[in-house]
């Protein structure tokens, strides 16, 4: 579920970025890289887990699925927090610069 949640987030973010690609003022591309990186990480994790436990990988318990959903949503939220922090630091629309004058 973590892989599915991060891939869906990455795809949605990529579509939004692609529509605004020439004028990526808000640096949505950075958010795309965060989500695609997380997706790659969860994919590698899934491959190793499948290699370790085999076919049981495809029949997780309800508790494991609930934990994976929580972890996936947490990863997406943390990616958003990191992206917002970067926006506040770089101030691409110069909001803070204008408010000081």
Coordinates of C-alpha atoms in Angstrom, one line a residue:
X1 CA 0.0 0.0 0.0
X2 CA 2.9 2.4 0.7
X3 CA 4.1 1.9 -2.9
X4 CA 0.6 2.4 -4.3
X5 CA 0.0 5.6 -2.3
X6 CA 3.4 7.1 -3.2
X7 CA 3.0 6.2 -6.9
X8 CA -0.4 7.7 -7.1
X9 CA 0.9 10.9 -5.4
X10 CA 3.8 11.0 -7.8
X11 CA 1.6 10.6 -10.9
X12 CA -0.8 13.3 -9.7
X13 CA 2.1 15.6 -8.9
X14 CA 3.7 14.9 -12.2
X15 CA 0.6 15.7 -14.2
X16 CA 0.2 19.0 -12.3
X17 CA 3.8 19.9 -12.9
X18 CA 3.6 18.9 -16.6
X19 CA 0.6 21.3 -17.1
X20 CA 2.6 24.1 -15.6
X21 CA 6.1 23.1 -16.8
X22 CA 7.2 26.2 -18.5
X23 CA 6.3 28.3 -15.5
X24 CA 7.2 26.1 -12.6
X25 CA 7.4 29.0 -10.1
X26 CA 6.2 27.0 -7.1
X27 CA 8.8 24.3 -7.9
X28 CA 6.3 21.4 -8.2
X29 CA 9.1 19.5 -9.9
X30 CA 10.8 19.2 -6.5
X31 CA 7.7 17.6 -5.0
X32 CA 7.7 15.2 -8.0
X33 CA 11.3 14.2 -7.3
X34 CA 10.4 13.6 -3.6
X35 CA 7.4 11.4 -4.5
X36 CA 9.2 9.5 -7.3
X37 CA 12.1 8.9 -5.0
X38 CA 9.8 7.6 -2.3
X39 CA 8.1 5.4 -4.9
X40 CA 11.5 3.9 -6.0
X41 CA 12.4 3.3 -2.3
X42 CA 9.1 1.4 -1.7
X43 CA 9.5 -0.5 -4.9
X44 CA 12.9 -1.8 -3.9
X45 CA 11.5 -2.6 -0.5
X46 CA 8.7 -4.6 -2.1
X47 CA 11.1 -6.5 -4.3
X48 CA 13.3 -7.5 -1.4
X49 CA 10.3 -8.4 0.8
X50 CA 8.9 -10.6 -2.1
X51 CA 12.3 -12.3 -2.5
X52 CA 12.3 -13.0 1.3
X53 CA 8.8 -14.3 1.9
X54 CA 7.6 -15.3 -1.6
X55 CA 3.9 -15.6 -2.4
X56 CA 2.9 -14.6 1.2
X57 CA 3.7 -11.0 0.1
X58 CA 0.4 -10.9 -1.8
X59 CA -1.7 -11.9 1.1
X60 CA -1.0 -9.3 3.9
X61 CA -3.1 -9.3 7.1
X62 CA -5.5 -6.5 7.7
X63 CA -3.2 -5.1 10.4
X64 CA -0.3 -5.0 8.0
X65 CA -2.4 -3.2 5.4
X66 CA -3.5 -0.6 7.9
X67 CA 0.1 0.0 9.0
X68 CA 1.1 0.4 5.3
X69 CA -1.7 2.9 4.6
X70 CA -0.7 4.9 7.6
X71 CA 3.0 4.8 6.6
X72 CA 2.2 5.8 3.0
X73 CA 0.0 8.7 4.0
X74 CA 2.7 9.8 6.5
X75 CA 5.4 9.6 3.7
X76 CA 3.2 11.8 1.4
X77 CA 2.6 14.3 4.2
X78 CA 6.3 14.4 5.1
X79 CA 7.0 15.1 1.4
X80 CA 4.6 18.0 1.4
X81 CA 6.1 19.4 4.6
X82 CA 9.6 19.2 3.1
X83 CA 8.4 20.9 -0.1
X84 CA 6.6 23.7 1.8
X85 CA 9.6 24.2 4.0
X86 CA 11.7 24.6 0.8
X87 CA 9.2 27.1 -0.6
X88 CA 9.3 29.1 2.6
X89 CA 13.1 29.2 2.6
X90 CA 13.5 30.1 -1.1
X91 CA 10.4 32.3 -1.3
X92 CA 9.9 31.9 -5.1
X93 CA 7.1 34.6 -5.3
X94 CA 9.0 37.0 -3.1
X95 CA 6.2 37.3 -0.6
X96 CA 8.5 37.8 2.4
X97 CA 10.7 40.3 0.6
X98 CA 7.6 42.4 -0.2
X99 CA 6.2 42.2 3.3
X100 CA 9.5 43.6 4.8
X101 CA 9.5 46.7 2.8

